[in-house]
PDB file of C-alpha atoms in Angstrom:
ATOM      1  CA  UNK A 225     258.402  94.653  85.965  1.00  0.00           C
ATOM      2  CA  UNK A 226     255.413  96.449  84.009  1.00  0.00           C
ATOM      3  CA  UNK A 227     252.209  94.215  84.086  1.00  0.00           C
ATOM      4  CA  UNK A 228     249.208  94.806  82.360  1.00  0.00           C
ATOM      5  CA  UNK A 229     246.103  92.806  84.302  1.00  0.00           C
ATOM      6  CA  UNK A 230     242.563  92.298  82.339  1.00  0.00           C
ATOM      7  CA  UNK A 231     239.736  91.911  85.073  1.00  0.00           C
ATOM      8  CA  UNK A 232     242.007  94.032  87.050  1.00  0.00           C
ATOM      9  CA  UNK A 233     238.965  95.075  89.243  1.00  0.00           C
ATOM     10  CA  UNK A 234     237.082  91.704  89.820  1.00  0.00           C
ATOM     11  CA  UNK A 235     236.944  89.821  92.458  1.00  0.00           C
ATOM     12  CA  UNK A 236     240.905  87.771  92.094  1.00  0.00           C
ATOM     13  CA  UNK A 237     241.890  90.592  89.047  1.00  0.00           C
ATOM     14  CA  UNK A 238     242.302  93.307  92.519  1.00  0.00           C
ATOM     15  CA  UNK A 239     243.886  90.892  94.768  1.00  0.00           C
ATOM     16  CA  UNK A 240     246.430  90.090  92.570  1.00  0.00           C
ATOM     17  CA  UNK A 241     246.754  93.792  91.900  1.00  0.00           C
ATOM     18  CA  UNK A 242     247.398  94.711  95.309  1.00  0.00           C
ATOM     19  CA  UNK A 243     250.178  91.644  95.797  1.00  0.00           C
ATOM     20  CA  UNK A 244     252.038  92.852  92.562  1.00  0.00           C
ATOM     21  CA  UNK A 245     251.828  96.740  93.692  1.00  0.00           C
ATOM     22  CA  UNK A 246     252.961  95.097  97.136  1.00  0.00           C
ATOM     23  CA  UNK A 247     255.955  93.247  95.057  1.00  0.00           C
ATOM     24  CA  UNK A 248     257.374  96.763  94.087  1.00  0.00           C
ATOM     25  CA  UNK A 249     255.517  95.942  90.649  1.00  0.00           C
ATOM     26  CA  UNK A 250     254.020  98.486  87.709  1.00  0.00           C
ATOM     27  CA  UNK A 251     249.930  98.058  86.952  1.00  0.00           C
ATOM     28  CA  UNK A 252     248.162  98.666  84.326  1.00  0.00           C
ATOM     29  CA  UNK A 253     244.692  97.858  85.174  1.00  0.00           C
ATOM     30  CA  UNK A 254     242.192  97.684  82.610  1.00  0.00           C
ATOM     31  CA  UNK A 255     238.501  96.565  83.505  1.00  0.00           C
ATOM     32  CA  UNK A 256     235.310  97.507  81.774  1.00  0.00           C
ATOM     33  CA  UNK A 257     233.728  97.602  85.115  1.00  0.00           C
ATOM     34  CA  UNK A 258     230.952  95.067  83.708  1.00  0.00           C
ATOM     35  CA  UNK A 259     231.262  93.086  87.066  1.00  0.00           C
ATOM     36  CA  UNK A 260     234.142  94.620  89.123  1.00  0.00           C
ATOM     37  CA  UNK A 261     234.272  97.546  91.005  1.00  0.00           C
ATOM     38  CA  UNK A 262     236.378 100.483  90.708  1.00  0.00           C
ATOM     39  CA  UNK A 263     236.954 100.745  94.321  1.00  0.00           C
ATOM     40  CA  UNK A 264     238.346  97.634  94.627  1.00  0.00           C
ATOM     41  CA  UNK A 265     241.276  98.909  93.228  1.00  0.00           C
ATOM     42  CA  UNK A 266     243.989 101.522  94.775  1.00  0.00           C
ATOM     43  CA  UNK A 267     244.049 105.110  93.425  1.00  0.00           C
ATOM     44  CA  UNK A 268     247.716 104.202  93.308  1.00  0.00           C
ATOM     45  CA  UNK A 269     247.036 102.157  90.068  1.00  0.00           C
ATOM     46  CA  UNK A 270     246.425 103.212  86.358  1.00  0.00           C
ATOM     47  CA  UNK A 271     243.493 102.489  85.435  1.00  0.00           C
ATOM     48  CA  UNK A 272     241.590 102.104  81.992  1.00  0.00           C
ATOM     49  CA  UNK A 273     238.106 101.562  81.932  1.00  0.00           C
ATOM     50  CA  UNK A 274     238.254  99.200  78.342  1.00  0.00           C
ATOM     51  CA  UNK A 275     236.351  95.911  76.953  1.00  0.00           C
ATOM     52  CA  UNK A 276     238.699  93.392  76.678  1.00  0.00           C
ATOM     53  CA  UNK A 277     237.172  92.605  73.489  1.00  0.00           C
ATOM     54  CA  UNK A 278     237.960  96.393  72.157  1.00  0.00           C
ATOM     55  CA  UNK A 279     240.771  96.784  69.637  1.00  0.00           C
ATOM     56  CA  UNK A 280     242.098 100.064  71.544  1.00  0.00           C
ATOM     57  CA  UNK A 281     243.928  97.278  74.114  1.00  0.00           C
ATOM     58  CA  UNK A 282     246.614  96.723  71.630  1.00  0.00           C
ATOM     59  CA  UNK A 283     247.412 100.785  71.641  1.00  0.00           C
ATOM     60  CA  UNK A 284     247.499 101.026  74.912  1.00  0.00           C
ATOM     61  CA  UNK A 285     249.598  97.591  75.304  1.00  0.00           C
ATOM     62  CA  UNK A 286     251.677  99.307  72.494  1.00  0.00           C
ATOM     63  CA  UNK A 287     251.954 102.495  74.029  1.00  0.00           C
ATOM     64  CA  UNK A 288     252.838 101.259  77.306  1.00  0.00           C
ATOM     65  CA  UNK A 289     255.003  97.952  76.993  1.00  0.00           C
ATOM     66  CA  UNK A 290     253.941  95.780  79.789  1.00  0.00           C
ATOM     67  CA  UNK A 291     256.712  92.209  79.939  1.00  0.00           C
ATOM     68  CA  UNK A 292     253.718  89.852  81.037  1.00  0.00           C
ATOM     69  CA  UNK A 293     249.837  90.418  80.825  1.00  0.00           C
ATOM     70  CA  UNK A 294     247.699  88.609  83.019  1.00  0.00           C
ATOM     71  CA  UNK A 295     244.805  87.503  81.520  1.00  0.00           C
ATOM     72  CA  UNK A 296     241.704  87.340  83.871  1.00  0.00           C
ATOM     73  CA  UNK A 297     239.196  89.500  82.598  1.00  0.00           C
ATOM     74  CA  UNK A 298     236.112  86.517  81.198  1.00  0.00           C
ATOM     75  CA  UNK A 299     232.058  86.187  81.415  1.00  0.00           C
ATOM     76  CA  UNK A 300     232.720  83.512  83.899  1.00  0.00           C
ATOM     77  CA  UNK A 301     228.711  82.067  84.056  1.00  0.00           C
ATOM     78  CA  UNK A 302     228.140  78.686  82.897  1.00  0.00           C
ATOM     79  CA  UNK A 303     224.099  79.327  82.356  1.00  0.00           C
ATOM     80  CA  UNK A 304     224.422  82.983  80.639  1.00  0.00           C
ATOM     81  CA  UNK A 305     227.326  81.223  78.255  1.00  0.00           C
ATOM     82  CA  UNK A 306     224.088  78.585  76.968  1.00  0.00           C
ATOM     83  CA  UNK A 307     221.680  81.328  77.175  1.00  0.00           C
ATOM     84  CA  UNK A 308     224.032  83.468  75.156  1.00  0.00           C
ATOM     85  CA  UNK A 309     226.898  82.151  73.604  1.00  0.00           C
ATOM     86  CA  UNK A 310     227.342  84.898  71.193  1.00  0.00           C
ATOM     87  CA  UNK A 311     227.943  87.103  74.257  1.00  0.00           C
ATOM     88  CA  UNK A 312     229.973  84.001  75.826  1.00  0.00           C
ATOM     89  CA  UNK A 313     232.019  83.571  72.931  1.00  0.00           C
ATOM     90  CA  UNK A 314     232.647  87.801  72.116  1.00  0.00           C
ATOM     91  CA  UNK A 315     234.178  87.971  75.480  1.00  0.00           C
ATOM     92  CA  UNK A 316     236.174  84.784  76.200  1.00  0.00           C
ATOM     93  CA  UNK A 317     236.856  83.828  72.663  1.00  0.00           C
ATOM     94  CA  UNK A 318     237.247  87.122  70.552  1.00  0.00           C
ATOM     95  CA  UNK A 319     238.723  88.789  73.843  1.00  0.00           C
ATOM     96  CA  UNK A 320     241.376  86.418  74.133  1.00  0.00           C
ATOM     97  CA  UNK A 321     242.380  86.681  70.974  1.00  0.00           C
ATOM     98  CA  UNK A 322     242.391  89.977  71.189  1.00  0.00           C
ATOM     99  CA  UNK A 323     244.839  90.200  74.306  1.00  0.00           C
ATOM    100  CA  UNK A 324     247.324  87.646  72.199  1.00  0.00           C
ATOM    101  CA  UNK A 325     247.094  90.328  69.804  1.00  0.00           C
ATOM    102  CA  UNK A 326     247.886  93.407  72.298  1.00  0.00           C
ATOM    103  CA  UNK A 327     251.036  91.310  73.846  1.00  0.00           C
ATOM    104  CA  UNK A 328     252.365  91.002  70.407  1.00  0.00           C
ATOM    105  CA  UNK A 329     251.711  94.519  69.675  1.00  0.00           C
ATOM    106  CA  UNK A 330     253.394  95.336  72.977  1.00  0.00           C
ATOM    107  CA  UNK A 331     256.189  92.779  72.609  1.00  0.00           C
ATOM    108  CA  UNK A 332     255.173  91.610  75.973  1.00  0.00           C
ATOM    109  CA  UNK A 333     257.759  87.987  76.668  1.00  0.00           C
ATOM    110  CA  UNK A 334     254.215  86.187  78.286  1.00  0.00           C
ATOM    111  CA  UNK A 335     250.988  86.227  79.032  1.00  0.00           C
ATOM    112  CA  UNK A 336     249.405  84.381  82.240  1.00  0.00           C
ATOM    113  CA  UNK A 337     245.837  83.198  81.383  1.00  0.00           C
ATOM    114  CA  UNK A 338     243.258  82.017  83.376  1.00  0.00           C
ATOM    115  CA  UNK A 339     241.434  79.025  82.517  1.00  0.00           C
ATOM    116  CA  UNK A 340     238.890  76.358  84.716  1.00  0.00           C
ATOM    117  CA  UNK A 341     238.503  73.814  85.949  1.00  0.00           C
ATOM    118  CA  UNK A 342     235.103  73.411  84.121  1.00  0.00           C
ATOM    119  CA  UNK A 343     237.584  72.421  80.766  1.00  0.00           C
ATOM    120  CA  UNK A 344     237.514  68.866  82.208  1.00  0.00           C
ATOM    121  CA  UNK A 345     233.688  68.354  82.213  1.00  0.00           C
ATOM    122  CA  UNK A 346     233.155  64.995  83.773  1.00  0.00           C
ATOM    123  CA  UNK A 347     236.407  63.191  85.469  1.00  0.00           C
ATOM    124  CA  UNK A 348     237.323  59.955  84.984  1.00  0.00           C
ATOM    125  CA  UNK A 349     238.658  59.830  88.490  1.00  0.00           C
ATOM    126  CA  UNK A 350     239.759  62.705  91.057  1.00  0.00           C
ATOM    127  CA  UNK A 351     241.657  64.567  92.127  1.00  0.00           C
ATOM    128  CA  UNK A 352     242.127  65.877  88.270  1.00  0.00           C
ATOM    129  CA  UNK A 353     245.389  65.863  86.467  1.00  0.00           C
ATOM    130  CA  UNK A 354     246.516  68.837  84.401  1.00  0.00           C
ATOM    131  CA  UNK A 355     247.218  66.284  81.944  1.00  0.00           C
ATOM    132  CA  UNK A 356     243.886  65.069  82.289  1.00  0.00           C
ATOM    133  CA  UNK A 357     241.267  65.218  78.377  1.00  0.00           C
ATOM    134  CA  UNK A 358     239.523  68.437  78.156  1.00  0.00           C
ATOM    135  CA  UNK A 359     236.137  67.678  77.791  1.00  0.00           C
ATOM    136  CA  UNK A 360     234.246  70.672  77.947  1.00  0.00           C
ATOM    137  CA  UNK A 361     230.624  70.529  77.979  1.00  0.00           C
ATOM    138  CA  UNK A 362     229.197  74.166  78.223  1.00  0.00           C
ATOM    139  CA  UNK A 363     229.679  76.820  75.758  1.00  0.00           C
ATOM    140  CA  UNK A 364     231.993  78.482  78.864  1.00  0.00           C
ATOM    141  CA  UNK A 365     234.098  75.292  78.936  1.00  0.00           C
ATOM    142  CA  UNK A 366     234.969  75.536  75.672  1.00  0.00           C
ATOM    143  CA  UNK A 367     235.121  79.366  75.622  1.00  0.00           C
ATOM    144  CA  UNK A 368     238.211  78.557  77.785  1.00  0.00           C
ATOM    145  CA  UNK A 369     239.282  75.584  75.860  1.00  0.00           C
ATOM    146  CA  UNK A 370     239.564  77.441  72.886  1.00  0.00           C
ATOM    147  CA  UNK A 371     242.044  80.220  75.075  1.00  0.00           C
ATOM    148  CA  UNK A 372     244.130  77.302  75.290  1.00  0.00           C
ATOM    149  CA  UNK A 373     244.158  76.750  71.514  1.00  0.00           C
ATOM    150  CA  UNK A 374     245.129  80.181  70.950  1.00  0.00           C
ATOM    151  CA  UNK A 375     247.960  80.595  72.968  1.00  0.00           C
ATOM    152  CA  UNK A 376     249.851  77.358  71.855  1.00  0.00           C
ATOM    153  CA  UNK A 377     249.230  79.323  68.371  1.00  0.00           C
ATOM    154  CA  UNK A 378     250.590  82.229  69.537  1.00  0.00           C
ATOM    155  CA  UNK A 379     253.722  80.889  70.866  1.00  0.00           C
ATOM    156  CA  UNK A 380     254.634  78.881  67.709  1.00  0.00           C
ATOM    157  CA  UNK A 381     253.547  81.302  65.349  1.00  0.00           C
ATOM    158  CA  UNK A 382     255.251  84.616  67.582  1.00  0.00           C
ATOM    159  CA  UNK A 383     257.196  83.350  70.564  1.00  0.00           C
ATOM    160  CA  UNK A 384     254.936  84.279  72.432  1.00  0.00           C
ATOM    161  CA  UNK A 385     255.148  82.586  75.942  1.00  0.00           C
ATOM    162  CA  UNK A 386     252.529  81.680  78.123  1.00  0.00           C
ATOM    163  CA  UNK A 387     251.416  79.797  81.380  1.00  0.00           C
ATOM    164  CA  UNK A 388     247.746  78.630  81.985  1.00  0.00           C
ATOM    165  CA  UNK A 389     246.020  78.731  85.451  1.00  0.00           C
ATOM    166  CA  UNK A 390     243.062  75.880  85.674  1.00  0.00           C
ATOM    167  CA  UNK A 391     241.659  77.473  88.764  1.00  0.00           C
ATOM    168  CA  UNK A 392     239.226  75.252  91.359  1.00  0.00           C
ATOM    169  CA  UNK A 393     236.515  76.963  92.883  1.00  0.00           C
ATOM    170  CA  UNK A 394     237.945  80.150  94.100  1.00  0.00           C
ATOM    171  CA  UNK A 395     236.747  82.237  97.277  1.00  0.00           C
ATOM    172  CA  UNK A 396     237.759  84.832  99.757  1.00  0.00           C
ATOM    173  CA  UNK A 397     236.990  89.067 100.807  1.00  0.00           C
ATOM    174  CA  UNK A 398     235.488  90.711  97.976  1.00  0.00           C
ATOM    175  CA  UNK A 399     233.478  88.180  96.128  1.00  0.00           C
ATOM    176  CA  UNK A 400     229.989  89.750  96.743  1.00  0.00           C
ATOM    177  CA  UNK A 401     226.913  87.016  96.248  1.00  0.00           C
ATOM    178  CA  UNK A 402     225.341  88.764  93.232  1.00  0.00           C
ATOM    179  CA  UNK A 403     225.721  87.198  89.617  1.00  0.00           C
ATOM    180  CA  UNK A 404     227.528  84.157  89.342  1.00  0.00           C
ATOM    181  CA  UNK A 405     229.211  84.156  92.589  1.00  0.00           C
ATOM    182  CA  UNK A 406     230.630  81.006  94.684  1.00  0.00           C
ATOM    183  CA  UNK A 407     228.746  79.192  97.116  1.00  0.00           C
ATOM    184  CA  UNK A 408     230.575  80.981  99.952  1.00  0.00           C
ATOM    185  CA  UNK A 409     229.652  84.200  99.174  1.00  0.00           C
ATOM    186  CA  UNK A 410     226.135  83.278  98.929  1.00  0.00           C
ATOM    187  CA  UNK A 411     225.892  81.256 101.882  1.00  0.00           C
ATOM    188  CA  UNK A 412     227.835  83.772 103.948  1.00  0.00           C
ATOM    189  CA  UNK A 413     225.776  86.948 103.335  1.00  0.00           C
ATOM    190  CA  UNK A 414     222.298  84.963 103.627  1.00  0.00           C
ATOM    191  CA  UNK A 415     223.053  83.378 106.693  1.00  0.00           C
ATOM    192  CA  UNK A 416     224.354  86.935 108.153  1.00  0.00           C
ATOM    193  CA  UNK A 417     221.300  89.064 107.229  1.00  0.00           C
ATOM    194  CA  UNK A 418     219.026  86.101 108.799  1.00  0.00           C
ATOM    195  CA  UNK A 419     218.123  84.962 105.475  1.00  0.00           C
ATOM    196  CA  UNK A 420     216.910  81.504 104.027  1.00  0.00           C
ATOM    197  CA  UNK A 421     219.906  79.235 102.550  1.00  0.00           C
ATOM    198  CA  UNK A 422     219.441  76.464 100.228  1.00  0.00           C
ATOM    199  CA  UNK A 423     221.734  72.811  99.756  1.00  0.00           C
ATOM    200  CA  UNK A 424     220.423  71.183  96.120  1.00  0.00           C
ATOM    201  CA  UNK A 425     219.718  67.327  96.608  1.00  0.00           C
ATOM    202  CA  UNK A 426     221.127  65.697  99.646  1.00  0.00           C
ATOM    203  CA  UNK A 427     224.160  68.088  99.950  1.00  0.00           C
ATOM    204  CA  UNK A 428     226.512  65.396  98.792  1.00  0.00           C
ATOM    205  CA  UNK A 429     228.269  67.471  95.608  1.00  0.00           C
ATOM    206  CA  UNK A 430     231.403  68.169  96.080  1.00  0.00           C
ATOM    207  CA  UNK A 431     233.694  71.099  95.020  1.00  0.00           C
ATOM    208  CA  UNK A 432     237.500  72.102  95.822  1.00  0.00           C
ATOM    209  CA  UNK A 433     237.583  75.214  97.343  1.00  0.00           C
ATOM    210  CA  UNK A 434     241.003  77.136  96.931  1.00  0.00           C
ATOM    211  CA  UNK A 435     241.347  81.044  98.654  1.00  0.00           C
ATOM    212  CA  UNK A 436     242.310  83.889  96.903  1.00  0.00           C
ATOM    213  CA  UNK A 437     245.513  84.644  98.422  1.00  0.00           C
ATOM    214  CA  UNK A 438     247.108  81.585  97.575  1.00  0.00           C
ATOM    215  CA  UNK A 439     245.408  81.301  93.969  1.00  0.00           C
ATOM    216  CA  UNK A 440     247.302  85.179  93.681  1.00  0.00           C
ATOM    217  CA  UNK A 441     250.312  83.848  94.683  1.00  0.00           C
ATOM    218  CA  UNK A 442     250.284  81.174  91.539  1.00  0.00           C
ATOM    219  CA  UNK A 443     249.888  84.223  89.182  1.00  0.00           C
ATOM    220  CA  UNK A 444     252.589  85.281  90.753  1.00  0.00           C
ATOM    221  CA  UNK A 445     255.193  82.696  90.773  1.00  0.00           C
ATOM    222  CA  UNK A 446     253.821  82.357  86.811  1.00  0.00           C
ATOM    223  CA  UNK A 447     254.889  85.453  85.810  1.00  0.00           C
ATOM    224  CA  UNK A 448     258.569  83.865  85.283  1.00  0.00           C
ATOM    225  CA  UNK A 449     258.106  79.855  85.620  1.00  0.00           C
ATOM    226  CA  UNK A 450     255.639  77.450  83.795  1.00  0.00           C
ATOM    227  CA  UNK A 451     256.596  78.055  80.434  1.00  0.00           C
ATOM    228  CA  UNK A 452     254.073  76.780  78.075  1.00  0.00           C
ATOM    229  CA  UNK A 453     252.196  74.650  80.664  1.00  0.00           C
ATOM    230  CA  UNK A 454     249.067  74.196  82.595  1.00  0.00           C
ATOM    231  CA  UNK A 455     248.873  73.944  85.654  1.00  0.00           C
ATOM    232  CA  UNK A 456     245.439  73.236  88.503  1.00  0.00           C
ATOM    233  CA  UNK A 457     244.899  75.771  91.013  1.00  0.00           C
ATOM    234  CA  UNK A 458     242.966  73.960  93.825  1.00  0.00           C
ATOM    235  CA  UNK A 459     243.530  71.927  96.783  1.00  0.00           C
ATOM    236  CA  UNK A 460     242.853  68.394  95.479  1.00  0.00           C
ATOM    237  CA  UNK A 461     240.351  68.364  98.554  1.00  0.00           C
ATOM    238  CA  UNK A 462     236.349  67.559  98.126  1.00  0.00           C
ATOM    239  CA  UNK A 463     234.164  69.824 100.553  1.00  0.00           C
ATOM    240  CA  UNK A 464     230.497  68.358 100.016  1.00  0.00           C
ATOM    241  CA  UNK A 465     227.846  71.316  99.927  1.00  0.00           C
ATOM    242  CA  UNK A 466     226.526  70.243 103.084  1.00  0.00           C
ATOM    243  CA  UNK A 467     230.050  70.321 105.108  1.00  0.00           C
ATOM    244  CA  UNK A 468     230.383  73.846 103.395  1.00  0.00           C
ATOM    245  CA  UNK A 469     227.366  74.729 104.852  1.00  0.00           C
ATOM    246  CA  UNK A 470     228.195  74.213 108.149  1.00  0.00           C
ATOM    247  CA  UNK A 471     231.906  75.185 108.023  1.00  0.00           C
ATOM    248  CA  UNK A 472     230.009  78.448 106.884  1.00  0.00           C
ATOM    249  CA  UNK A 473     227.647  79.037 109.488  1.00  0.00           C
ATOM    250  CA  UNK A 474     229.898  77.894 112.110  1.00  0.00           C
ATOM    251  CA  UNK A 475     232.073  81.149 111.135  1.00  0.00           C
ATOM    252  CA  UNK A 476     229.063  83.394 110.824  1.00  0.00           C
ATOM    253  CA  UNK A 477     227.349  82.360 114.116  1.00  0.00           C
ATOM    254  CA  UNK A 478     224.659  80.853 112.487  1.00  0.00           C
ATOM    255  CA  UNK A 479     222.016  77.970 112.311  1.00  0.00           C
ATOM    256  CA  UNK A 480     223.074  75.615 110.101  1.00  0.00           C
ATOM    257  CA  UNK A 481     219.712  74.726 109.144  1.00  0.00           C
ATOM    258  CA  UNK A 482     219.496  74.997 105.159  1.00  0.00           C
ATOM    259  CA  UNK A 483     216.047  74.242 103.278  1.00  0.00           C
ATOM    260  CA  UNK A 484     216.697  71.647 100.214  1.00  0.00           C
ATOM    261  CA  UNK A 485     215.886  71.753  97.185  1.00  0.00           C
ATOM    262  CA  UNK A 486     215.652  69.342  93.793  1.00  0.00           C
ATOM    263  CA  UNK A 487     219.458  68.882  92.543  1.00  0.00           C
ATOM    264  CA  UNK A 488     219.915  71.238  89.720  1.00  0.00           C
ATOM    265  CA  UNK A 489     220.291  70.031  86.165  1.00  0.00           C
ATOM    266  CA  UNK A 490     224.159  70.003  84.607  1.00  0.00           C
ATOM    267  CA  UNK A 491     225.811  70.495  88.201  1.00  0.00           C
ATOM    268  CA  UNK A 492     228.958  68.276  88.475  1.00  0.00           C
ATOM    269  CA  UNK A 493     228.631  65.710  91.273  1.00  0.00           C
ATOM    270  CA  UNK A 494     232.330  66.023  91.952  1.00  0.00           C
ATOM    271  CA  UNK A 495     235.251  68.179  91.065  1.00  0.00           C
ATOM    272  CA  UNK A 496     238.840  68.310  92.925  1.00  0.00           C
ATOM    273  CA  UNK A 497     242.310  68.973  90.883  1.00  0.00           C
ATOM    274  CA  UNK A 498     245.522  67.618  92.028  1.00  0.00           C
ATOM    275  CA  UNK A 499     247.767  70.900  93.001  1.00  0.00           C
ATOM    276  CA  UNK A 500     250.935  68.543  92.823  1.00  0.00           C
ATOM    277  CA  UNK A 501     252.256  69.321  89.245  1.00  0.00           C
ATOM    278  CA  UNK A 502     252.188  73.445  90.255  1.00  0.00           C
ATOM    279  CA  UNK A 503     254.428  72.392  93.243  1.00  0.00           C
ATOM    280  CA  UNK A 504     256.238  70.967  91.062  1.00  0.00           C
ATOM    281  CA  UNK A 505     256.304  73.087  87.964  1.00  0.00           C
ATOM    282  CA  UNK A 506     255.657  76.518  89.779  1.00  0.00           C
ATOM    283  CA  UNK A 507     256.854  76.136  93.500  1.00  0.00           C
ATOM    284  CA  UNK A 508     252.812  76.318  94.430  1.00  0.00           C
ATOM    285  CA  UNK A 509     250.804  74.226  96.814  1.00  0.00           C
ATOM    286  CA  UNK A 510     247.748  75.986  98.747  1.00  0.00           C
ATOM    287  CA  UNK A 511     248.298  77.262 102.312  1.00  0.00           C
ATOM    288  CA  UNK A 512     244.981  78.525 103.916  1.00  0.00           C
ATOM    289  CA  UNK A 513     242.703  75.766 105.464  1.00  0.00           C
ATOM    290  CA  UNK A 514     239.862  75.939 104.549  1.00  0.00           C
ATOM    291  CA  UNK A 515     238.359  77.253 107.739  1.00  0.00           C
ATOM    292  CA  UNK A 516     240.960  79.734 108.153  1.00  0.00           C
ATOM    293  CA  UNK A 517     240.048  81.209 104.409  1.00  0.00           C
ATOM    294  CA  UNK A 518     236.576  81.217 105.874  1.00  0.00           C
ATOM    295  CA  UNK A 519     237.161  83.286 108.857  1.00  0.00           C
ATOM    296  CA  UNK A 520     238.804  85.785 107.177  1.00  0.00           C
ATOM    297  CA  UNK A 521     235.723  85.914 104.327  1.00  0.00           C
ATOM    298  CA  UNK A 522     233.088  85.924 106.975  1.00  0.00           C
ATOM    299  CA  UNK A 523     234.794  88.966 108.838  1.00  0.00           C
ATOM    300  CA  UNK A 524     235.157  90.759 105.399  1.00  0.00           C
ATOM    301  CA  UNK A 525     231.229  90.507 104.731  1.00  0.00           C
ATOM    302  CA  UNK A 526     230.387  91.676 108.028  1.00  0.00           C
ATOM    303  CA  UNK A 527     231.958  94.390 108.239  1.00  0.00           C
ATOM    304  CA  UNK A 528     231.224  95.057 104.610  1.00  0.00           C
TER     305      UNK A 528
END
């Protein structure tokens, strides 16, 4: 089918590009090139360097007709979003709307959007539900919340069907360590170049790391199942930063000898979501151990 992807060029946007090129799949790639990189993408691919936020995406949509857009272009930084949530709320908010808008324009049948696992703020108890209360608690969180809204709008108001990815913490090749990136990324190119690393507090938070490949794959199997649902993207596993760290240098060949600092104010102390309802709903589960996932990210960085 014709697929139009938003954050084509990010970080997930051009691994999911090259799975649905490698499905036999037509991209349309549209990136403003903000955070991603051109050359992350194929030559192969049409590209259109465009805000998601600019009203030219509903020509194009219009002009081009893709069935599904995937949704994963975002300002994806919790701090900038309460530094800025004008800027939080133009991109996540206003661009959102404004990709409902193109899929209408385009009579696309769906739209796959990406949403977080920040939407739950605190859990009561974890692994998280997809049917657990939103509760967001950063302008971010409710950035996405409000994507949410929107779509269940959309699809009573125009048919418009959707299916919404809650994804964990998500890591693998290409996620550099500038800007908001995960904790792998960072921890992976410091402890290559011989650089300091740092574990907040006692190293006891906890995160649920999920790799790229599989989280593609969900996209994937949503493009025709999951019909007005949400589902979490993660591995229902806790890795505390401290095991990261030495899963991490273990795979770079490194001391695991981080300095510590003071915990860091509004960091979760735990967040895991329960992957059963996407087996269930989508015919997902996650497949790469974790150390596995870390290999491969480890030998992407050095050679990068």
């Amino acid at each position: 089918m014709r697929i139009l992807v938003t954050g084509a060029a990010g970080f997930i946007g051009s691994h999911l590009v090259d799975r649905l090129l490698a499905d036999g799949h037509e991209v349309i790639a549209v990136d403003n090139l903000a955070s991603g990189r051109r050359d992350n993408l194929t030559d192969r691919v049409e590209f259109h360097d465009l805000d998601v936020a600019d009203p030219a995406l509903s020509r194009l949509a219009a002009s081009r007709s893709p069935e599904v857009i995937c949704h994963l272009a975002a300002q994806v930084s919790v701090r900038v979003s309460v530094s800025d949530p004008l800027l939080d709320a133009r991109t996540n908010v206003v661009g959102t709307v404004n990709v409902l808008e193109a899929a209408r324009a385009a009579g696309s049948r769906k739209t796959v959007f990406t949403s977080s696992c920040a939407v739950y703020g605190v859990p009561d108890s974890l692994p998280v539900g997809a049917d657990a209360e939103l509760r967001p608690k950063s302008p971010y969180a409710a950035s996405k919340t409000t994507g949410e809204i929107y779509l269940k709008a959309y699809r009573e108001l125009h048919g418009l069907d959707y299916t919404t990815l809650a994804l964990a913490n998500v890591y693998g090749p290409r996620q550099t360590p500038e800007g908001e990136a995960g904790v792998i990324s960072i921890f992976t190119a410091a402890l290559l170049e011989g650089r300091p690393t740092i574990v907040y507090g006692d190293g006891s938070n906890t995160r649920d790391y999920v790799y790229v490949a599989d989280v593609v794959d969900a996209y994937v199997r949503a493009l025709e199942t999951g019909s007005g649902e949400r589902f979490n993207i993660g591995t229902g596993v806790q890795t505390s930063d401290r095991r990261l760290h030495t899963l991490v240098a273990e795979a770079a060949g490194a001391p695991d000898r981080p300095d510590t600092a003071p915990f860091r104010l509004g960091d979760l102390p735990a967040m895991a979501l329960d992957p059963a309802p996407a087996l269930a709903g989508l015919g997902w589960k996650p497949r790469t151990p974790l150390e596995e996932g870390l290999a491969a990210t480890v030998a992407w960085a050095r050679g990068r």
